[in-house]
Structure formats: C-alpha cells, structure tokens
PDB file of C-alpha atoms in Angstrom:
ATOM      1  CA  MET P  25     -19.924  24.650  15.405  1.00  0.00           C
ATOM      2  CA  SER P  26     -17.607  26.593  13.818  1.00  0.00           C
ATOM      3  CA  ARG P  27     -15.090  25.573  10.822  1.00  0.00           C
ATOM      4  CA  THR P  28     -12.241  26.072  13.661  1.00  0.00           C
ATOM      5  CA  SER P  29     -13.836  24.152  16.259  1.00  0.00           C
ATOM      6  CA  LYS P  30     -14.563  21.184  13.528  1.00  0.00           C
ATOM      7  CA  GLY P  31     -11.109  21.207  12.873  1.00  0.00           C
ATOM      8  CA  ALA P  32      -9.770  21.125  16.382  1.00  0.00           C
ATOM      9  CA  ARG P  33     -11.790  18.124  17.035  1.00  0.00           C
ATOM     10  CA  SER P  34     -10.645  16.185  13.927  1.00  0.00           C
ATOM     11  CA  ARG P  35      -7.147  16.719  14.746  1.00  0.00           C
ATOM     12  CA  GLU P  36      -7.558  15.547  18.277  1.00  0.00           C
ATOM     13  CA  GLN P  37      -9.751  12.249  16.978  1.00  0.00           C
ATOM     14  CA  ARG P  38      -6.836  11.858  14.502  1.00  0.00           C
ATOM     15  CA  GLN P  39      -4.325  12.436  17.089  1.00  0.00           C
ATOM     16  CA  GLN P  40      -6.115  10.171  19.778  1.00  0.00           C
ATOM     17  CA  GLN P  41      -5.858   7.179  16.749  1.00  0.00           C
ATOM     18  CA  LEU P  42      -2.617   7.793  16.233  1.00  0.00           C
ATOM     19  CA  VAL P  43      -1.824   6.901  19.994  1.00  0.00           C
ATOM     20  CA  ASP P  44      -3.842   4.199  19.950  1.00  0.00           C
ATOM     21  CA  TYR P  45      -2.411   2.436  16.855  1.00  0.00           C
ATOM     22  CA  VAL P  46       1.466   2.866  18.571  1.00  0.00           C
ATOM     23  CA  LEU P  47       0.114   1.530  21.849  1.00  0.00           C
ATOM     24  CA  GLU P  48      -1.209  -1.410  20.471  1.00  0.00           C
ATOM     25  CA  ARG P  49       1.983  -2.129  18.324  1.00  0.00           C
ATOM     26  CA  GLY P  50       4.801  -0.508  20.208  1.00  0.00           C
ATOM     27  CA  SER P  51       6.127   1.425  17.395  1.00  0.00           C
ATOM     28  CA  ALA P  52       5.158   2.385  13.615  1.00  0.00           C
ATOM     29  CA  SER P  53       6.743   4.264  11.043  1.00  0.00           C
ATOM     30  CA  ALA P  54       5.469   7.831  10.051  1.00  0.00           C
ATOM     31  CA  ALA P  55       4.362   6.869   6.490  1.00  0.00           C
ATOM     32  CA  GLU P  56       2.565   3.935   8.237  1.00  0.00           C
ATOM     33  CA  LEU P  57       1.001   6.469  10.268  1.00  0.00           C
ATOM     34  CA  ALA P  58       0.000   8.936   7.653  1.00  0.00           C
ATOM     35  CA  ASP P  59      -1.474   6.113   5.352  1.00  0.00           C
ATOM     36  CA  LEU P  60      -3.611   4.935   8.690  1.00  0.00           C
ATOM     37  CA  VAL P  61      -5.406   8.341   9.211  1.00  0.00           C
ATOM     38  CA  GLY P  62      -5.029   9.501   5.235  1.00  0.00           C
ATOM     39  CA  VAL P  63      -3.200  12.780   5.904  1.00  0.00           C
ATOM     40  CA  SER P  64       0.055  14.086   4.336  1.00  0.00           C
ATOM     41  CA  LEU P  65       3.526  12.819   5.729  1.00  0.00           C
ATOM     42  CA  MET P  66       4.059  16.603   6.853  1.00  0.00           C
ATOM     43  CA  THR P  67       0.732  16.928   8.696  1.00  0.00           C
ATOM     44  CA  VAL P  68       1.593  13.633  10.460  1.00  0.00           C
ATOM     45  CA  HIS P  69       4.633  14.900  11.616  1.00  0.00           C
ATOM     46  CA  ARG P  70       3.335  17.820  13.134  1.00  0.00           C
ATOM     47  CA  ASP P  71       0.559  15.339  14.834  1.00  0.00           C
ATOM     48  CA  LEU P  72       3.711  13.375  16.387  1.00  0.00           C
ATOM     49  CA  ASP P  73       5.847  16.651  17.021  1.00  0.00           C
ATOM     50  CA  GLU P  74       3.032  17.530  19.011  1.00  0.00           C
ATOM     51  CA  LEU P  75       2.186  13.919  20.915  1.00  0.00           C
ATOM     52  CA  ALA P  76       6.038  13.833  21.777  1.00  0.00           C
ATOM     53  CA  ARG P  77       6.047  17.268  23.047  1.00  0.00           C
ATOM     54  CA  ARG P  78       3.117  15.626  25.464  1.00  0.00           C
ATOM     55  CA  GLY P  79       5.287  13.209  26.599  1.00  0.00           C
ATOM     56  CA  LEU P  80       2.673  10.351  24.835  1.00  0.00           C
ATOM     57  CA  LEU P  81       5.146   8.844  22.276  1.00  0.00           C
ATOM     58  CA  ARG P  82       8.772   8.808  21.845  1.00  0.00           C
ATOM     59  CA  LYS P  83       9.970  10.296  18.342  1.00  0.00           C
ATOM     60  CA  PHE P  84      12.678   8.235  16.445  1.00  0.00           C
ATOM     61  CA  HIS P  85      14.263   8.929  12.930  1.00  0.00           C
ATOM     62  CA  GLY P  86      11.460   7.835  10.532  1.00  0.00           C
ATOM     63  CA  GLY P  87       8.730   6.809  13.322  1.00  0.00           C
ATOM     64  CA  VAL P  88       7.779   7.025  17.110  1.00  0.00           C
ATOM     65  CA  SER P  89       7.480   4.530  19.733  1.00  0.00           C
ATOM     66  CA  ALA P  90       5.593   4.245  22.969  1.00  0.00           C
ATOM     67  CA  GLN P  91       8.033   2.268  24.637  1.00  0.00           C
ATOM     68  CA  PRO P  92      10.716   3.554  26.970  1.00  0.00           C
ATOM     69  CA  SER P  93      14.012   4.424  26.621  1.00  0.00           C
ATOM     70  CA  THR P  94      16.957   5.546  29.084  1.00  0.00           C
ATOM     71  CA  VAL P  95      15.239   9.317  28.666  1.00  0.00           C
ATOM     72  CA  PHE P  96      11.788   8.738  27.722  1.00  0.00           C
ATOM     73  CA  GLU P  97       9.491   6.652  30.071  1.00  0.00           C
ATOM     74  CA  GLY P  98       6.166   5.412  28.524  1.00  0.00           C
ATOM     75  CA  SER P  99       2.699   6.930  28.932  1.00  0.00           C
ATOM     76  CA  SER P 100       0.485   5.559  31.992  1.00  0.00           C
ATOM     77  CA  GLU P 101      -1.793   4.033  29.286  1.00  0.00           C
ATOM     78  CA  TYR P 102       1.006   2.279  27.208  1.00  0.00           C
ATOM     79  CA  ARG P 103       2.600   0.620  30.928  1.00  0.00           C
ATOM     80  CA  MET P 104      -0.708  -0.766  32.151  1.00  0.00           C
ATOM     81  CA  GLY P 105      -0.850  -2.769  29.036  1.00  0.00           C
ATOM     82  CA  ALA P 106       3.023  -4.036  29.334  1.00  0.00           C
ATOM     83  CA  ASN P 107       4.081  -7.065  31.138  1.00  0.00           C
ATOM     84  CA  ARG P 108       0.478  -7.475  32.965  1.00  0.00           C
ATOM     85  CA  GLU P 109       1.076 -11.068  33.622  1.00  0.00           C
ATOM     86  CA  LEU P 110       4.355 -10.098  35.463  1.00  0.00           C
ATOM     87  CA  LYS P 111       3.082  -7.289  37.231  1.00  0.00           C
ATOM     88  CA  ASP P 112       0.067  -9.907  38.548  1.00  0.00           C
ATOM     89  CA  ALA P 113       2.671 -12.054  39.958  1.00  0.00           C
ATOM     90  CA  ILE P 114       4.578  -9.396  41.594  1.00  0.00           C
ATOM     91  CA  ALA P 115       1.470  -7.987  43.041  1.00  0.00           C
ATOM     92  CA  ARG P 116      -0.099 -10.893  44.681  1.00  0.00           C
ATOM     93  CA  THR P 117       3.623 -11.849  46.032  1.00  0.00           C
ATOM     94  CA  ALA P 118       3.695  -8.418  47.736  1.00  0.00           C
ATOM     95  CA  LEU P 119       0.529  -8.563  49.068  1.00  0.00           C
ATOM     96  CA  ARG P 120       1.642 -11.187  51.705  1.00  0.00           C
ATOM     97  CA  LEU P 121       3.592  -7.819  53.005  1.00  0.00           C
ATOM     98  CA  VAL P 122       0.443  -5.898  53.633  1.00  0.00           C
ATOM     99  CA  GLU P 123      -1.259  -6.570  57.252  1.00  0.00           C
ATOM    100  CA  PRO P 124      -4.261  -5.090  58.474  1.00  0.00           C
ATOM    101  CA  GLY P 125      -4.236  -1.647  60.286  1.00  0.00           C
ATOM    102  CA  ALA P 126      -0.883  -0.796  58.101  1.00  0.00           C
ATOM    103  CA  SER P 127      -0.471   2.586  56.353  1.00  0.00           C
ATOM    104  CA  ILE P 128       1.099   2.475  53.225  1.00  0.00           C
ATOM    105  CA  LEU P 129       2.027   4.702  50.127  1.00  0.00           C
ATOM    106  CA  LEU P 130       1.671   3.546  46.704  1.00  0.00           C
ATOM    107  CA  ASP P 131       3.239   5.632  44.239  1.00  0.00           C
ATOM    108  CA  ASP P 132       2.226   5.932  40.260  1.00  0.00           C
ATOM    109  CA  SER P 133       3.634   3.070  39.134  1.00  0.00           C
ATOM    110  CA  THR P 134       1.234   0.046  37.365  1.00  0.00           C
ATOM    111  CA  THR P 135       2.774  -2.457  39.201  1.00  0.00           C
ATOM    112  CA  ALA P 136       1.733  -0.609  42.735  1.00  0.00           C
ATOM    113  CA  LEU P 137      -1.682   0.143  40.932  1.00  0.00           C
ATOM    114  CA  THR P 138      -1.884  -3.827  40.306  1.00  0.00           C
ATOM    115  CA  LEU P 139      -1.491  -4.165  44.279  1.00  0.00           C
ATOM    116  CA  ALA P 140      -4.163  -1.660  44.712  1.00  0.00           C
ATOM    117  CA  GLY P 141      -6.681  -3.745  43.024  1.00  0.00           C
ATOM    118  CA  LEU P 142      -5.906  -6.945  45.370  1.00  0.00           C
ATOM    119  CA  LEU P 143      -6.249  -4.835  48.702  1.00  0.00           C
ATOM    120  CA  GLY P 144     -10.263  -5.389  49.188  1.00  0.00           C
ATOM    121  CA  GLY P 145      -9.780  -8.049  51.320  1.00  0.00           C
ATOM    122  CA  VAL P 146      -7.288  -6.966  53.486  1.00  0.00           C
ATOM    123  CA  GLY P 147      -8.600  -3.749  55.333  1.00  0.00           C
ATOM    124  CA  PRO P 148      -8.793  -2.024  57.344  1.00  0.00           C
ATOM    125  CA  LEU P 149      -5.937  -0.087  55.849  1.00  0.00           C
ATOM    126  CA  THR P 150      -4.881   3.585  55.666  1.00  0.00           C
ATOM    127  CA  VAL P 151      -3.509   4.165  51.956  1.00  0.00           C
ATOM    128  CA  ALA P 152      -1.705   7.234  50.404  1.00  0.00           C
ATOM    129  CA  THR P 153      -0.949   7.707  46.762  1.00  0.00           C
ATOM    130  CA  ASN P 154      -0.149  10.258  43.824  1.00  0.00           C
ATOM    131  CA  TYR P 155      -1.762   8.101  41.085  1.00  0.00           C
ATOM    132  CA  LEU P 156      -4.993   8.987  39.823  1.00  0.00           C
ATOM    133  CA  PRO P 157      -5.752   5.199  38.760  1.00  0.00           C
ATOM    134  CA  VAL P 158      -5.127   4.075  42.321  1.00  0.00           C
ATOM    135  CA  ILE P 159      -7.266   6.845  43.909  1.00  0.00           C
ATOM    136  CA  GLN P 160     -10.191   5.614  41.476  1.00  0.00           C
ATOM    137  CA  GLU P 161      -9.549   1.823  42.210  1.00  0.00           C
ATOM    138  CA  LEU P 162      -9.649   2.507  45.874  1.00  0.00           C
ATOM    139  CA  LYS P 163     -11.857   5.347  46.641  1.00  0.00           C
ATOM    140  CA  SER P 164     -15.054   3.050  46.943  1.00  0.00           C
ATOM    141  CA  LEU P 165     -13.572   0.401  49.411  1.00  0.00           C
ATOM    142  CA  PRO P 166     -14.974   1.026  52.966  1.00  0.00           C
ATOM    143  CA  ASP P 167     -11.961  -0.625  54.516  1.00  0.00           C
ATOM    144  CA  VAL P 168      -9.722   1.655  53.395  1.00  0.00           C
ATOM    145  CA  HIS P 169      -8.884   5.271  54.362  1.00  0.00           C
ATOM    146  CA  LEU P 170      -7.633   7.186  51.310  1.00  0.00           C
ATOM    147  CA  ILE P 171      -4.987   9.757  51.242  1.00  0.00           C
ATOM    148  CA  CYS P 172      -4.794  11.504  47.921  1.00  0.00           C
ATOM    149  CA  LEU P 173      -1.237  13.376  47.402  1.00  0.00           C
ATOM    150  CA  GLY P 174      -2.437  16.085  45.111  1.00  0.00           C
ATOM    151  CA  GLY P 175       0.560  18.376  43.027  1.00  0.00           C
ATOM    152  CA  ASN P 176       1.334  19.241  39.655  1.00  0.00           C
ATOM    153  CA  TYR P 177      -1.107  17.023  37.332  1.00  0.00           C
ATOM    154  CA  SER P 178       0.805  15.209  34.663  1.00  0.00           C
ATOM    155  CA  ALA P 179      -1.445  13.990  31.817  1.00  0.00           C
ATOM    156  CA  THR P 180       1.416  11.651  30.812  1.00  0.00           C
ATOM    157  CA  HIS P 181       2.116   9.679  34.066  1.00  0.00           C
ATOM    158  CA  ASP P 182      -1.512  10.363  35.124  1.00  0.00           C
ATOM    159  CA  SER P 183      -0.560  11.338  38.800  1.00  0.00           C
ATOM    160  CA  PHE P 184       0.557  14.503  41.112  1.00  0.00           C
ATOM    161  CA  LEU P 185       4.184  15.435  40.673  1.00  0.00           C
ATOM    162  CA  GLY P 186       6.174  18.673  41.851  1.00  0.00           C
ATOM    163  CA  LEU P 187       7.044  20.320  45.518  1.00  0.00           C
ATOM    164  CA  PRO P 188       3.407  20.157  46.190  1.00  0.00           C
ATOM    165  CA  CYS P 189       3.283  16.657  46.239  1.00  0.00           C
ATOM    166  CA  ILE P 190       6.795  16.021  47.588  1.00  0.00           C
ATOM    167  CA  GLU P 191       5.737  18.461  50.880  1.00  0.00           C
ATOM    168  CA  ALA P 192       2.490  16.187  51.300  1.00  0.00           C
ATOM    169  CA  VAL P 193       4.422  12.914  51.089  1.00  0.00           C
ATOM    170  CA  GLY P 194       6.980  14.363  53.449  1.00  0.00           C
ATOM    171  CA  ALA P 195       4.418  15.295  56.188  1.00  0.00           C
ATOM    172  CA  LEU P 196       3.397  11.640  56.416  1.00  0.00           C
ATOM    173  CA  SER P 197       5.038   8.746  58.284  1.00  0.00           C
ATOM    174  CA  VAL P 198       3.959   5.419  57.120  1.00  0.00           C
ATOM    175  CA  ASP P 199       4.479   1.464  57.703  1.00  0.00           C
ATOM    176  CA  MET P 200       5.577   0.451  54.148  1.00  0.00           C
ATOM    177  CA  ALA P 201       6.016   1.997  50.484  1.00  0.00           C
ATOM    178  CA  PHE P 202       5.446   0.075  47.645  1.00  0.00           C
ATOM    179  CA  VAL P 203       7.630   1.582  44.560  1.00  0.00           C
ATOM    180  CA  SER P 204       8.882   0.733  41.182  1.00  0.00           C
ATOM    181  CA  THR P 205      10.735   2.415  38.919  1.00  0.00           C
ATOM    182  CA  SER P 206      11.739   1.880  35.448  1.00  0.00           C
ATOM    183  CA  ALA P 207      15.231   0.361  35.507  1.00  0.00           C
ATOM    184  CA  MET P 208      17.684  -1.190  37.514  1.00  0.00           C
ATOM    185  CA  ASN P 209      20.678  -3.616  37.662  1.00  0.00           C
ATOM    186  CA  ALA P 210      22.219  -5.329  40.657  1.00  0.00           C
ATOM    187  CA  THR P 211      23.278  -2.094  42.486  1.00  0.00           C
ATOM    188  CA  MET P 212      21.389   0.715  41.677  1.00  0.00           C
ATOM    189  CA  THR P 213      17.807   1.739  40.357  1.00  0.00           C
ATOM    190  CA  PHE P 214      17.279   4.441  37.659  1.00  0.00           C
ATOM    191  CA  HIS P 215      14.286   6.447  36.235  1.00  0.00           C
ATOM    192  CA  GLN P 216      14.245   8.837  33.179  1.00  0.00           C
ATOM    193  CA  GLU P 217      12.403  11.813  34.927  1.00  0.00           C
ATOM    194  CA  HIS P 218      14.252  13.719  37.555  1.00  0.00           C
ATOM    195  CA  GLU P 219      10.607  14.876  38.905  1.00  0.00           C
ATOM    196  CA  LEU P 220       9.560  11.541  39.558  1.00  0.00           C
ATOM    197  CA  VAL P 221      13.035  10.550  40.670  1.00  0.00           C
ATOM    198  CA  GLN P 222      12.007  13.179  43.391  1.00  0.00           C
ATOM    199  CA  VAL P 223       8.720  12.036  44.284  1.00  0.00           C
ATOM    200  CA  LYS P 224      10.015   8.193  44.731  1.00  0.00           C
ATOM    201  CA  ARG P 225      12.674   9.256  47.232  1.00  0.00           C
ATOM    202  CA  ALA P 226      10.265  10.942  49.533  1.00  0.00           C
ATOM    203  CA  MET P 227       8.447   8.152  49.538  1.00  0.00           C
ATOM    204  CA  LEU P 228      10.974   6.020  50.323  1.00  0.00           C
ATOM    205  CA  ASP P 229      12.059   8.373  53.517  1.00  0.00           C
ATOM    206  CA  ALA P 230       8.467   8.420  54.624  1.00  0.00           C
ATOM    207  CA  ALA P 231       8.388   4.395  55.028  1.00  0.00           C
ATOM    208  CA  ALA P 232       9.500   2.328  58.188  1.00  0.00           C
ATOM    209  CA  THR P 233       9.739  -0.326  55.459  1.00  0.00           C
ATOM    210  CA  SER P 234      10.306   0.226  51.600  1.00  0.00           C
ATOM    211  CA  VAL P 235       9.438  -2.523  49.069  1.00  0.00           C
ATOM    212  CA  LEU P 236      10.883  -2.197  45.364  1.00  0.00           C
ATOM    213  CA  LEU P 237       8.474  -3.992  43.124  1.00  0.00           C
ATOM    214  CA  MET P 238      10.064  -4.638  39.671  1.00  0.00           C
ATOM    215  CA  ASP P 239       9.365  -7.056  36.904  1.00  0.00           C
ATOM    216  CA  SER P 240      12.271  -9.129  35.132  1.00  0.00           C
ATOM    217  CA  SER P 241      11.769  -6.348  31.496  1.00  0.00           C
ATOM    218  CA  LYS P 242      13.400  -3.507  33.801  1.00  0.00           C
ATOM    219  CA  MET P 243      16.596  -5.124  34.489  1.00  0.00           C
ATOM    220  CA  PRO P 244      19.622  -4.951  34.022  1.00  0.00           C
ATOM    221  CA  ARG P 245      18.877  -1.746  32.423  1.00  0.00           C
ATOM    222  CA  LYS P 246      19.878   2.067  33.074  1.00  0.00           C
ATOM    223  CA  ALA P 247      18.043   5.049  32.857  1.00  0.00           C
ATOM    224  CA  LEU P 248      19.343   9.126  32.972  1.00  0.00           C
ATOM    225  CA  HIS P 249      18.938   9.467  36.701  1.00  0.00           C
ATOM    226  CA  ARG P 250      19.857   7.525  39.462  1.00  0.00           C
ATOM    227  CA  MET P 251      17.373   6.853  41.886  1.00  0.00           C
ATOM    228  CA  ALA P 252      18.760   5.005  44.775  1.00  0.00           C
ATOM    229  CA  PRO P 253      21.326   2.388  45.440  1.00  0.00           C
ATOM    230  CA  LEU P 254      19.726  -1.029  45.685  1.00  0.00           C
ATOM    231  CA  GLY P 255      20.852  -1.214  49.433  1.00  0.00           C
ATOM    232  CA  ASP P 256      18.505   1.943  50.115  1.00  0.00           C
ATOM    233  CA  TYR P 257      15.182  -0.672  49.896  1.00  0.00           C
ATOM    234  CA  ASP P 258      14.139  -2.876  52.364  1.00  0.00           C
ATOM    235  CA  LYS P 259      12.589  -5.665  50.178  1.00  0.00           C
ATOM    236  CA  LEU P 260      12.840  -6.228  46.647  1.00  0.00           C
ATOM    237  CA  VAL P 261       9.810  -8.609  44.569  1.00  0.00           C
ATOM    238  CA  VAL P 262      10.540  -9.635  41.401  1.00  0.00           C
ATOM    239  CA  ASP P 263       9.308 -11.982  39.084  1.00  0.00           C
ATOM    240  CA  ASP P 264      10.879 -15.663  38.290  1.00  0.00           C
ATOM    241  CA  GLY P 265      12.462 -14.587  34.920  1.00  0.00           C
ATOM    242  CA  VAL P 266      14.659 -12.547  36.191  1.00  0.00           C
ATOM    243  CA  ASP P 267      18.785 -13.526  35.178  1.00  0.00           C
ATOM    244  CA  PRO P 268      19.795 -16.019  38.138  1.00  0.00           C
ATOM    245  CA  GLU P 269      23.270 -13.733  38.384  1.00  0.00           C
ATOM    246  CA  LEU P 270      21.501 -10.399  38.736  1.00  0.00           C
ATOM    247  CA  LEU P 271      19.136 -12.287  41.231  1.00  0.00           C
ATOM    248  CA  ALA P 272      22.081 -13.510  43.262  1.00  0.00           C
ATOM    249  CA  ALA P 273      23.896 -10.315  43.460  1.00  0.00           C
ATOM    250  CA  ALA P 274      21.110  -8.062  44.342  1.00  0.00           C
ATOM    251  CA  GLY P 275      20.451 -10.980  46.836  1.00  0.00           C
ATOM    252  CA  ASP P 276      23.525 -10.205  48.947  1.00  0.00           C
ATOM    253  CA  VAL P 277      22.407  -6.728  49.590  1.00  0.00           C
ATOM    254  CA  ILE P 278      18.572  -6.731  49.844  1.00  0.00           C
ATOM    255  CA  ASP P 279      15.744  -9.394  50.978  1.00  0.00           C
ATOM    256  CA  VAL P 280      14.441 -10.549  47.837  1.00  0.00           C
ATOM    257  CA  ALA P 281      10.909 -12.371  47.209  1.00  0.00           C
ATOM    258  CA  VAL P 282      10.331 -14.126  43.468  1.00  0.00           C
ATOM    259  CA  ALA P 283       7.143 -14.300  42.482  1.00  0.00           C
ATOM    260  CA  PRO P 284       5.939 -17.251  40.681  1.00  0.00           C
ATOM    261  CA  THR P 285       4.334 -16.872  37.252  1.00  0.00           C
ATOM    262  CA  GLY P 286       4.037 -20.635  35.947  1.00  0.00           C
ATOM    263  CA  ASN P 287       6.688 -19.902  33.066  1.00  0.00           C
ATOM    264  CA  VAL P 288       9.327 -22.058  35.008  1.00  0.00           C
TER     265      VAL P 288
END
C-alpha cells in the first residue's frame, strides 16, 4: 500500500473516532478532540471542517456538536440514539393505526424506523419509503410489499432525496403516511433543510391520512423552514412528556394520541 493510501486510511479512521466520540457525548471541544486522537489542534480543525461539510457534525466556537439546531439536523446515526424510549412509546401507539392490507409511507425519520420494526406481525402491507434503514428493516419480511423510493442519496440522512424522490412519491396514492420532523409548536411544524421539507410535503399529499410522529424533545421548538401547519395533518402521536398547554392547544386543531412511557 502506498504512503498516500495509508495516510488517507489513517485520516478516515481518525475522523471516524472523532465522530464516534462526539455522538456518544453530544458535543466536545476541539482541544479535547486533539488530545483524544493525538494530533495538533490545526489538524483536528481541518478534520472538523470536513466533517461539518459532510453534515456529520456541527461546528461552533471552540468545538463541535452532534445535536440539532435551528439550521442543522443531526445525522441519522445521532438521531437513532436519541430519545429511544420516547420513540418506542410513540411507535407502539402509532402501530394501532396500521391495518392489514393497508398501504403506507414511512419517511426518513428514526421514529418511522422504530415503527417499521413493529410491522412484522401486521401484514400483509405495502410500505413505501426513502429511508435506507427502513428498507433494510423490512426487506426480508414476507408479508410486506416493499417499494423503495430512490433519488439523490444523502449519506448524512442515509436516505434518498431530491426531485427523483419527490416524483416517485408523487406517483403514489397510499392509505396513510407516517412522518416526523425536527421541530413544532402548537400551530406549525418546521425542519432545518428545505430538501427534506419538499419530500415530506410530497408524502403528505400522497396519503389519504397523514400521521405526525413527534417526541416531546422537539417541542416547542422552531427550525429554519416551515414545513406545514399542524392542521394539515390528520393525526398527531406524541409521548406523555409534552407540555399540557401545548398538548391542549394542538388538540384544538388535530386528533392527538398520547403514548404512555411509564414516566408519569
């Protein structure tokens, strides 16, 4: 192996170590990361610049974070590890809405992925999705007719996006769409990235019934792009940690189901 190849592999291994460390802790300082991997501060800043460009981490003054902000959504890997108990409760409650023989859309949210993991005993079902982890979850289930929605692959989100995906969604007419987003208040849902907003809106349009899956960590919050008014969805499934005032206000415009987590 050439010296150049060894150097590239070493850099990739170092950057993966940085990502793993920040994913585990949520955030870290540049100095802390330089000590971790044994390189200069200048080198670690170059690594962090590259990781930020790839959407894996978010830079701030003095360090990096894997946590979302109003303009940055965490990577698929980070989101999979966040608020798992809440997502499990929401998915179990949402599962009650799925009837055998139905056709459903699942977006590239980790809450929809959690729901996908429960579909094995419900079939037969037709499931369409643009999220690679959902495809991998469902591909071997004999009672699931799986439709894979292609497009421009995003490594950050581990999903397919862009115009080809929007057109693929637009060719469908399904019974129900299960979607999530990164932020909402009592009247509006939001997301940091316009490209994801477009795909999720297309899913809402393609479904006879749209179900919004939201854990309490996402509310009340805002993000850069408005996705859809809360009243544009048919049902909202949340966990029991949602602020009662927000829950009451949401209940004025949408049918709300509260998923018990055992924390009340």
